Tab-separated table of C-alpha atoms and ligand atoms in Angstrom:
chain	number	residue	atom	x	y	z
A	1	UNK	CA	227.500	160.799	140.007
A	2	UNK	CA	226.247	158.283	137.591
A	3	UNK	CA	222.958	160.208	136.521
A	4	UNK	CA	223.478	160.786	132.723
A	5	UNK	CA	221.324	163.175	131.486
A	6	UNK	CA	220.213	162.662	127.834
A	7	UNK	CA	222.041	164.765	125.575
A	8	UNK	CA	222.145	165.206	121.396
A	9	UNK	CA	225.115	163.192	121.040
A	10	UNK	CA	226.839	163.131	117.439
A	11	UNK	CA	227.686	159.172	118.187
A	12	UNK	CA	224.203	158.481	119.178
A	13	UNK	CA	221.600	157.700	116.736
A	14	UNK	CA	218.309	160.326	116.714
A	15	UNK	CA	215.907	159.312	119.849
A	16	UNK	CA	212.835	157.404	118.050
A	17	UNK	CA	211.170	156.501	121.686
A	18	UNK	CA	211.453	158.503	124.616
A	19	UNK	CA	211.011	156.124	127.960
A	20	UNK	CA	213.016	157.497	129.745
A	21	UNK	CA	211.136	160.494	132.021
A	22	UNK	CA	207.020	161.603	131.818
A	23	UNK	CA	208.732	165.165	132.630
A	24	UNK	CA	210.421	165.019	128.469
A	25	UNK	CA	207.000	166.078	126.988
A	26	UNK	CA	207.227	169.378	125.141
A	27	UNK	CA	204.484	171.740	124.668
A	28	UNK	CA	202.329	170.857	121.991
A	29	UNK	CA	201.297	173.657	119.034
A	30	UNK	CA	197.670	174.054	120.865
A	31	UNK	CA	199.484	174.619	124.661
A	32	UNK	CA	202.077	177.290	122.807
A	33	UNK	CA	198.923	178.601	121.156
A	34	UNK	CA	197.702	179.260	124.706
A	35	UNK	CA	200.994	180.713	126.186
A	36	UNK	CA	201.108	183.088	123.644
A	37	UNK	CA	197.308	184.532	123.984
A	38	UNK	CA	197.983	184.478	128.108
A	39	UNK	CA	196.960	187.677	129.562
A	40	UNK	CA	199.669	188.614	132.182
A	41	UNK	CA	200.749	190.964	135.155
A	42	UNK	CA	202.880	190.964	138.108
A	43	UNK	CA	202.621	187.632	139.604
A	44	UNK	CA	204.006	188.725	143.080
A	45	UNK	CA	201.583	191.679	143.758
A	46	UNK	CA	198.751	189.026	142.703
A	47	UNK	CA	198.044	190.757	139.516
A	48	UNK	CA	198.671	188.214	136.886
A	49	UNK	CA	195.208	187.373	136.116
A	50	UNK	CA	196.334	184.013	134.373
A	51	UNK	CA	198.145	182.998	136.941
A	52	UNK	CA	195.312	183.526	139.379
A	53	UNK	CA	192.866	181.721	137.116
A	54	UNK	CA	194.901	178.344	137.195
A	55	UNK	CA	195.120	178.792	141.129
A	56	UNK	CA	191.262	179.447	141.171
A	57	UNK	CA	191.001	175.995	139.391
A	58	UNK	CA	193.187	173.846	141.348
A	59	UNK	CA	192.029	174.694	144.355
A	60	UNK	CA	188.581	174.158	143.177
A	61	UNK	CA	189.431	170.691	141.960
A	62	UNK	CA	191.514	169.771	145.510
A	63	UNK	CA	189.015	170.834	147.715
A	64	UNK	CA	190.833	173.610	149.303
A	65	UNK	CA	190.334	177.269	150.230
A	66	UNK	CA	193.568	178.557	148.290
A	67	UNK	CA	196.746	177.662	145.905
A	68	UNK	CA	200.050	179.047	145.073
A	69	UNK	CA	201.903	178.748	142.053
A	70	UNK	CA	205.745	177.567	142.043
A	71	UNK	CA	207.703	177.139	139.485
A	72	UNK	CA	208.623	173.126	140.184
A	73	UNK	CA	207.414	170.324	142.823
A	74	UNK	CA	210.576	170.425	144.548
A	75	UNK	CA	210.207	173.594	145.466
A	76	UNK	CA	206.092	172.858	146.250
A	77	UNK	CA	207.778	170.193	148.797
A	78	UNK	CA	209.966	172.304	150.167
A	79	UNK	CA	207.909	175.475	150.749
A	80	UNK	CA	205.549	173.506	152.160
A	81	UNK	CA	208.035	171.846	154.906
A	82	UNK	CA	209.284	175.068	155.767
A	83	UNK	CA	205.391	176.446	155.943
A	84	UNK	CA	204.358	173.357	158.440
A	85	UNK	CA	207.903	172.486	160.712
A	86	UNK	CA	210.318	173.986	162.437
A	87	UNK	CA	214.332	173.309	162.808
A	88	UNK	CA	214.577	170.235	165.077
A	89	UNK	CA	210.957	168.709	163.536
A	90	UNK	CA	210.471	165.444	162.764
A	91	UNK	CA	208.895	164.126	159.243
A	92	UNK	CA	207.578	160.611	158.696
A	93	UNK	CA	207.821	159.469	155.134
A	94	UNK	CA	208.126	156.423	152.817
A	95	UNK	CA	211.647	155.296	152.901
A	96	UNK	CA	211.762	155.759	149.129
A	97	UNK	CA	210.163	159.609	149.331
A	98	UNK	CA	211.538	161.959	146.700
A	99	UNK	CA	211.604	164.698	149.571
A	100	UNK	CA	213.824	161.939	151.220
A	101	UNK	CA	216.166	160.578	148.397
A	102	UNK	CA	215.749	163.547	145.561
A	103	UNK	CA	215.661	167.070	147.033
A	104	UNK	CA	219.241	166.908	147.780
A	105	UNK	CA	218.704	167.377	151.641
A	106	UNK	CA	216.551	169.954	151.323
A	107	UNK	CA	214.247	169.447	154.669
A	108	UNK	CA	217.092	169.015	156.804
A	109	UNK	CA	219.009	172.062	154.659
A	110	UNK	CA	216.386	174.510	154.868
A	111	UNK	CA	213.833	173.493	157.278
A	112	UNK	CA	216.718	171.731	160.050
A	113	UNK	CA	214.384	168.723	159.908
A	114	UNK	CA	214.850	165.367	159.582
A	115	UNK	CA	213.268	162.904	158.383
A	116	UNK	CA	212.434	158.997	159.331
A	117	UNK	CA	211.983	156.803	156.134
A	118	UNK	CA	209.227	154.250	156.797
A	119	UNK	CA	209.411	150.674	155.554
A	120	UNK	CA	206.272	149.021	153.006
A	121	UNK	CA	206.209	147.176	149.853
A	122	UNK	CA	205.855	149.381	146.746
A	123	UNK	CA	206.177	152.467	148.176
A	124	UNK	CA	203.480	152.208	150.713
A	125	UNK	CA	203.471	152.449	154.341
A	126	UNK	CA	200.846	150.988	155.920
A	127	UNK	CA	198.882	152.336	159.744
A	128	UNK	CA	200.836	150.087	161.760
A	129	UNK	CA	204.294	151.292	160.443
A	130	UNK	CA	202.829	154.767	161.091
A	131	UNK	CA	201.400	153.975	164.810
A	132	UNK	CA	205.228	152.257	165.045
A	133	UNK	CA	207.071	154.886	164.733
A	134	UNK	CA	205.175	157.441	166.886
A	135	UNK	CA	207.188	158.698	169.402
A	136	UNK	CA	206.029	159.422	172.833
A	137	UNK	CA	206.176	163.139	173.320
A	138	UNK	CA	208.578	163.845	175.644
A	139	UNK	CA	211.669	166.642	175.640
A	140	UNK	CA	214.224	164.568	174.370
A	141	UNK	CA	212.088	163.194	171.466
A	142	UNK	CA	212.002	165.195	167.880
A	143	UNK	CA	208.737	166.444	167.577
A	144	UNK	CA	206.805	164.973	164.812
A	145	UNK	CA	205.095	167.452	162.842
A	146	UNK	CA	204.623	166.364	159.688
A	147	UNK	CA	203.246	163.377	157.967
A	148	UNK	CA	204.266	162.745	153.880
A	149	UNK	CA	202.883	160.412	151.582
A	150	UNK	CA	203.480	160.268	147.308
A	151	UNK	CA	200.721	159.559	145.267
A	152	UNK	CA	201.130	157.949	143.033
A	153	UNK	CA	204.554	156.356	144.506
A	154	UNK	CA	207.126	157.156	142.021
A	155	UNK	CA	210.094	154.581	142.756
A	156	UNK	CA	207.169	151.963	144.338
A	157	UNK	CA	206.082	151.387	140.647
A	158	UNK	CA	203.557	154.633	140.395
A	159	UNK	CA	201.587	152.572	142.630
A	160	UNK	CA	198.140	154.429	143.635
A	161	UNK	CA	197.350	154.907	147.528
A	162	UNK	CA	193.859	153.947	147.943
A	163	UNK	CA	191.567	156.522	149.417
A	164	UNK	CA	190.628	154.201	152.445
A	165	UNK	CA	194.136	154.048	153.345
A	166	UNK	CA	195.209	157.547	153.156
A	167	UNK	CA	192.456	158.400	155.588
A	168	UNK	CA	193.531	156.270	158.154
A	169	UNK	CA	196.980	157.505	157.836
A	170	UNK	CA	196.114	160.907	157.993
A	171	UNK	CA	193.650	160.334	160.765
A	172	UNK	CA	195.854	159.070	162.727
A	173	UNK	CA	198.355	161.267	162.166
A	174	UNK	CA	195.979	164.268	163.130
A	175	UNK	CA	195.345	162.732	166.403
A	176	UNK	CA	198.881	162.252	167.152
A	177	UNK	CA	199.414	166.383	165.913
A	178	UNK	CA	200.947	165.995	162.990
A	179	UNK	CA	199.995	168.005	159.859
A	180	UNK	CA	199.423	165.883	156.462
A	181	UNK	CA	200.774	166.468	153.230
A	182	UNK	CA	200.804	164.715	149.875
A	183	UNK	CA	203.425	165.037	147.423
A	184	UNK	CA	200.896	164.715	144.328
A	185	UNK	CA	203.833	165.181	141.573
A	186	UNK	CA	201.333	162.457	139.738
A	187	UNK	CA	197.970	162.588	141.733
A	188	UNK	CA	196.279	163.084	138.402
A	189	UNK	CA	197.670	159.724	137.029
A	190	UNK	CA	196.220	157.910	140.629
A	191	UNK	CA	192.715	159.626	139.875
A	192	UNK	CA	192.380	158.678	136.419
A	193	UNK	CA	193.568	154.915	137.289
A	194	UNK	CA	191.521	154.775	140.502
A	195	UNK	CA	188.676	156.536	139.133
A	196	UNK	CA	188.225	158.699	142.345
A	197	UNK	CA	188.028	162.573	142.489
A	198	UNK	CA	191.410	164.369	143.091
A	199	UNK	CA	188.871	166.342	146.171
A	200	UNK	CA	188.428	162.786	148.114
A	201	UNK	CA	192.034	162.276	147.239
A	202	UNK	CA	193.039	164.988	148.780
A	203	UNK	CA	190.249	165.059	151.931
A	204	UNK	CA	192.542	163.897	154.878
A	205	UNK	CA	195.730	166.380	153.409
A	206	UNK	CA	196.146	169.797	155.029
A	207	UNK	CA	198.332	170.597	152.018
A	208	UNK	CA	199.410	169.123	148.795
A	209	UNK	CA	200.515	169.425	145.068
A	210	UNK	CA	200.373	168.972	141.632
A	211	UNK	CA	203.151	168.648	139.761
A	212	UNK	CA	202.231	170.183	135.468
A	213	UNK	CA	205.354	168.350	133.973
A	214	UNK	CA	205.268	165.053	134.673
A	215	UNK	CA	202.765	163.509	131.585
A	216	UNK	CA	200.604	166.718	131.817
A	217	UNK	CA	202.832	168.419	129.121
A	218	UNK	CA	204.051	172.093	130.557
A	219	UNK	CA	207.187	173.419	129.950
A	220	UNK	CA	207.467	174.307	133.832
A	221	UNK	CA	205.234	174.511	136.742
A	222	UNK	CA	203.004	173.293	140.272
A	223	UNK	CA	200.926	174.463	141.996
A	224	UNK	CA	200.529	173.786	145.615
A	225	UNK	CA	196.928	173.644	147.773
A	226	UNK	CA	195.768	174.180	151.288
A	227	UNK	CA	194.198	176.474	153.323
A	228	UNK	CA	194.086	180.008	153.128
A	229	UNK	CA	196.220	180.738	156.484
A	230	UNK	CA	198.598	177.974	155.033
A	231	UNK	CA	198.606	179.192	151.692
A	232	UNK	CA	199.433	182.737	152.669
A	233	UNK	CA	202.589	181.528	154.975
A	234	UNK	CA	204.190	179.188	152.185
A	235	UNK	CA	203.638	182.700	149.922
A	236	UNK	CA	206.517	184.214	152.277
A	237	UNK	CA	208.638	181.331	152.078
A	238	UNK	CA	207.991	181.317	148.587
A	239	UNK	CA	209.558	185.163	148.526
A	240	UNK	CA	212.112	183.749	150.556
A	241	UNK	CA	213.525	180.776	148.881
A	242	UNK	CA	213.159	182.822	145.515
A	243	UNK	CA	210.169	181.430	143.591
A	244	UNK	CA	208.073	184.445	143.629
A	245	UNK	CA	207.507	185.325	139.638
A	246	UNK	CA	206.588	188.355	137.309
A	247	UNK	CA	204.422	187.490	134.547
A	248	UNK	CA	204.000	183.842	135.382
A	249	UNK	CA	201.225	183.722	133.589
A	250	UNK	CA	202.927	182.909	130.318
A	251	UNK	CA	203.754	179.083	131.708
A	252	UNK	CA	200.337	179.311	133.839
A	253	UNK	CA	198.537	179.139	130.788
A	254	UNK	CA	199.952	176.130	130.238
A	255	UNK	CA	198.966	174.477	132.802
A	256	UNK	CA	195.238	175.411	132.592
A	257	UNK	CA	195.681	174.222	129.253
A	258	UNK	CA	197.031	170.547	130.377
A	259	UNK	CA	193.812	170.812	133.094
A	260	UNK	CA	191.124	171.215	130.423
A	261	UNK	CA	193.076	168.742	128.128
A	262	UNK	CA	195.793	166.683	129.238
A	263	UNK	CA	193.894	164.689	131.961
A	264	UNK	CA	191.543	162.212	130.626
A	265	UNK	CA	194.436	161.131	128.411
A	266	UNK	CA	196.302	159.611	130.799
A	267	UNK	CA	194.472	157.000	130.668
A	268	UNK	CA	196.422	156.588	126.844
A	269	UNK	CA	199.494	156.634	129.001
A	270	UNK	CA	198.383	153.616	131.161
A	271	UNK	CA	197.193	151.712	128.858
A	272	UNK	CA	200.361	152.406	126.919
A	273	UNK	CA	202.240	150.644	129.887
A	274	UNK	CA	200.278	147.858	130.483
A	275	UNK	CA	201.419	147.222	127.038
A	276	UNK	CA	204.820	147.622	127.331
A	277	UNK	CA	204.575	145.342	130.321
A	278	UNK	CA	202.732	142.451	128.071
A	279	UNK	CA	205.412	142.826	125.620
A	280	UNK	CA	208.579	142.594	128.316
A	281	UNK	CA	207.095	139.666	130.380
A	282	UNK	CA	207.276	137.876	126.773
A	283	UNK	CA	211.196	138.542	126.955
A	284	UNK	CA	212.993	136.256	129.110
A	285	UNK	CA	214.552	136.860	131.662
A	286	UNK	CA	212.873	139.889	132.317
A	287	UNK	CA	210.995	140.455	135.465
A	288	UNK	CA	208.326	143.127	135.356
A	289	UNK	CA	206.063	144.487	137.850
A	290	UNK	CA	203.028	144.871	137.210
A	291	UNK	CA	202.000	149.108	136.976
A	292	UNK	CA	198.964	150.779	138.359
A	293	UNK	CA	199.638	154.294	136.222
A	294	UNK	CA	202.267	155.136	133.489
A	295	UNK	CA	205.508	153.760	135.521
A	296	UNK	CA	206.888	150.238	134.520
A	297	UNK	CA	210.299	149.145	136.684
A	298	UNK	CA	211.724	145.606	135.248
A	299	UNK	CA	214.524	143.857	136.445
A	300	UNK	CA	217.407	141.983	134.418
A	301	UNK	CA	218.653	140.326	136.531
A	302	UNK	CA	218.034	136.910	134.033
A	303	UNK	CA	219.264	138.619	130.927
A	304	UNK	CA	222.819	138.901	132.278
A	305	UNK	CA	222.954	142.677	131.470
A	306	UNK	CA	222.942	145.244	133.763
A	307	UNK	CA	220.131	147.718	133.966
A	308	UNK	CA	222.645	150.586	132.345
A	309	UNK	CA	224.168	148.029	129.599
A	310	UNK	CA	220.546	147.486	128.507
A	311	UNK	CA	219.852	150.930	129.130
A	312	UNK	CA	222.877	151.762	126.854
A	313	UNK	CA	222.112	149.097	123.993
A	314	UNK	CA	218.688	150.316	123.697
A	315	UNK	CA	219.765	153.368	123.579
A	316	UNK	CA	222.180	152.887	120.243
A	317	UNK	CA	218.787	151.402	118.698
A	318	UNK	CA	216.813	154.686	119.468
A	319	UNK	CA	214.943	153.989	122.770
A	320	UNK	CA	215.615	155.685	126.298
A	321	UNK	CA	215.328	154.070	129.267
A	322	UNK	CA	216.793	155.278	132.625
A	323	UNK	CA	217.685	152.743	135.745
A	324	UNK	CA	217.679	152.834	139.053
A	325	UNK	CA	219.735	150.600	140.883
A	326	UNK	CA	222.366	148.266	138.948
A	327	UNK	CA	219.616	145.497	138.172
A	328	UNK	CA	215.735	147.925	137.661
A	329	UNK	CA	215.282	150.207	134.476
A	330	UNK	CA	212.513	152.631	134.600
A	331	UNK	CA	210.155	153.517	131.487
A	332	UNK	CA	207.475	156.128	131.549
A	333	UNK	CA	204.793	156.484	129.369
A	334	UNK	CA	203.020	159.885	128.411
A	335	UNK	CA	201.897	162.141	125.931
A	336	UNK	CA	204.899	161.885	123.927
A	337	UNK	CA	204.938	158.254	123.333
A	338	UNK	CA	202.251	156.435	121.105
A	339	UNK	CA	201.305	152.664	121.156
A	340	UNK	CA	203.395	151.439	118.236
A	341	UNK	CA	206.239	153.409	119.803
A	342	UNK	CA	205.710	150.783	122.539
A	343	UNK	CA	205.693	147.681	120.220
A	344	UNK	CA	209.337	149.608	118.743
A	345	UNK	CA	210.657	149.776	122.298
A	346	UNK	CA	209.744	146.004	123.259
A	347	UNK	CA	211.538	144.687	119.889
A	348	UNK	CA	214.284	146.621	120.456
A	349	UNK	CA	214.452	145.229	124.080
A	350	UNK	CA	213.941	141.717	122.874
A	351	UNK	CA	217.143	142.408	120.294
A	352	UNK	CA	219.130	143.211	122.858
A	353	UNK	CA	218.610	140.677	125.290
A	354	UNK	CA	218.881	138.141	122.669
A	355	UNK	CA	222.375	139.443	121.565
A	356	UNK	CA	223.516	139.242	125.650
B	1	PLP	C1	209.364	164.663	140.015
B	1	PLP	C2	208.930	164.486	141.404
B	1	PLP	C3	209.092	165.519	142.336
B	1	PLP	C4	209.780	166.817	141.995
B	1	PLP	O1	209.111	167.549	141.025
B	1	PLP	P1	209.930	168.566	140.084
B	1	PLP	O2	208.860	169.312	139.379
B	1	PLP	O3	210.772	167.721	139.186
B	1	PLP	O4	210.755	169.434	140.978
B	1	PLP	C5	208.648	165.311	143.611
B	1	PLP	N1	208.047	164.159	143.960
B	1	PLP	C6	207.853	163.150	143.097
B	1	PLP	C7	207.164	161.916	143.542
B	1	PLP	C8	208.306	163.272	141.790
B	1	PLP	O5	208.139	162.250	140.939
């Protein structure tokens, strides 16, 4: 495995900008503040009032009858496939889905279903790759039972799936009798950018999610959406694979917390990366794609590094990137990270690409 998680090394020198994941925030004095004066109870019998409260509120803000609180999106994803297939199922995603490349299996591990990566630029698949790769139902096809889309598209840039679009998918995937869900790990990021309501967002979805760590701040925490006869079979699943909690309401409070406050700021975080981007494209050979939310990808392919020896250099001069792929680094912007922290990370950049 080449994933190298950032550690306190004694040869490395203290981390001055922190690029390289929106889920690095820490809890800031006012969200402890609220942890600690969380009123709590038994989260599995339904009597941790906190807890209840922040599922009250997101299914308020999605549009939907009822929520349940997990303790990560992975396991939102997974609870939910479980809740809506059935071993043998078929699930059509982006190629690049996290629930396809990044829950180590987990749908065909847990569920027994596969699933069939669809093929669009940045992340996106688009109604004729759906209508494509509709099968004809007959007893030697899978059936397809699910339909999966990421908003914002993590590895296609944190691109933002416009409303319009997600309707017709999910139209037509309701006519062909396939549920709908959306992995919303950054849905809040999309609504802020698009400036459309996470309800309307979330109209053509029977179920979907909201992830509180990535740029929103909690230590842990997601809460997933749909309706109340969904809601109450991903609860048993949720006893089953383990998530069930006692006083959740400790980390719930957290996440109310990042609702009331950590939302209209991402718009910081954007503008934060269109910034960094404006700095890179100055940098040559660097190649940057333009972002739509807090996710810049650039590729160095002209610099004659790779993505990890840039990675690595930047790294000895204080900034974190991460890569994916030998020739793309990632940097992600959020609450942590402040505009001249940006300028830091683009000098250091241009240092290191003129020492290549
Ligand atoms: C991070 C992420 C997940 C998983 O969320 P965790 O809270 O880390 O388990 C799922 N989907 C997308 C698009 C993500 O970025």
């Amino acid at each position: 495995m080449d994933y190298a998680p950032l550690r306190a090394s004694a040869d490395l020198p203290p981390l001055r900008v922190n690029l390289y994941s929106d889920t690095q925030t820490k809890p800031t004095p006012a969200m402890k503040e609220a942890m600690m004066r969380a009123e709590v109870g038994d989260e599995q019998f339904g009597l941790d009032p906190t807890v209840n409260a922040l599922c009250d509120q997101m299914a308020a803000l999605m549009g939907k009858e009822a929520a349940v609180f997990l303790p990560s999106g992975t396991m939102c994803n997974q609870v939910a496939i479980l809740t809506h297939c059935r071993p043998g199922d078929e699930i059509l995603a982006h190629e690049t889905a996290h629930i396809l490349t990044s829950e180590g299996g987990g749908a065909a591990a847990l569920t027994g279903a596969q699933i069939t990566g669809l093929r669009g630029p940045r992340g996106m698949f688009d109604a004729e790759a759906l209508r494509a790769a509709i099968r004809p139902k007959t007893r030697y096809a899978p059936p397809q039972t699910l339909m999966e889309i990421e908003q914002t598209a993590n590895t296609g840039g944190g691109a933002v799936w416009p409303v319009a679009r997600m309707n017709e998918l999910t139209a037509i995937a309701h006519e062909n009798g396939m549920a709908t869900h959306m992995d919303g790990a950054r849905l809040m990021n999309a609504v802020v950018a698009a400036g459309t309501s996470a309800r309307d967002m979330a109209a053509g979805f029977d179920s979907l999610w909201l992830d509180f760590t990535k740029g929103l701040g909690a230590p842990l925490g997601a809460v997933l959406c749909g309706s109340k006869e969904f809601i109450g079979a991903a609860w048993r699943w949720k006893q089953r694979v383990g998530g069930s909690m006692r006083q959740g309401g400790i980390c719930a409070a957290a996440c109310i917390y990042a609702l009331d406050h950590h939302i209209d700021r991402l718009a910081e975080d954007h503008a934060n990366a269109k910034l960094l981007v404006r700095g890179l494209a100055q940098i040559p050979g660097i190649k940057v794609e333009e972002p739509d939310t807090n996710l810049v990808f650039f590729d160095v392919s002209g610099t004659g590094l790779t993505s990890a020896q840039l990675a690595d250099a930047a790294r000895l001069h204080g900034v974190a990137f991460s890569t994916t792929g030998k020739l793309r680094v990632r940097a992600c912007t959020h609450l942590d990270v402040t505009a001249a922290q940006i300028e830091e990370a683009v000098a250091v950049v241009r240092a290191v690409v003129a020492k290549a």
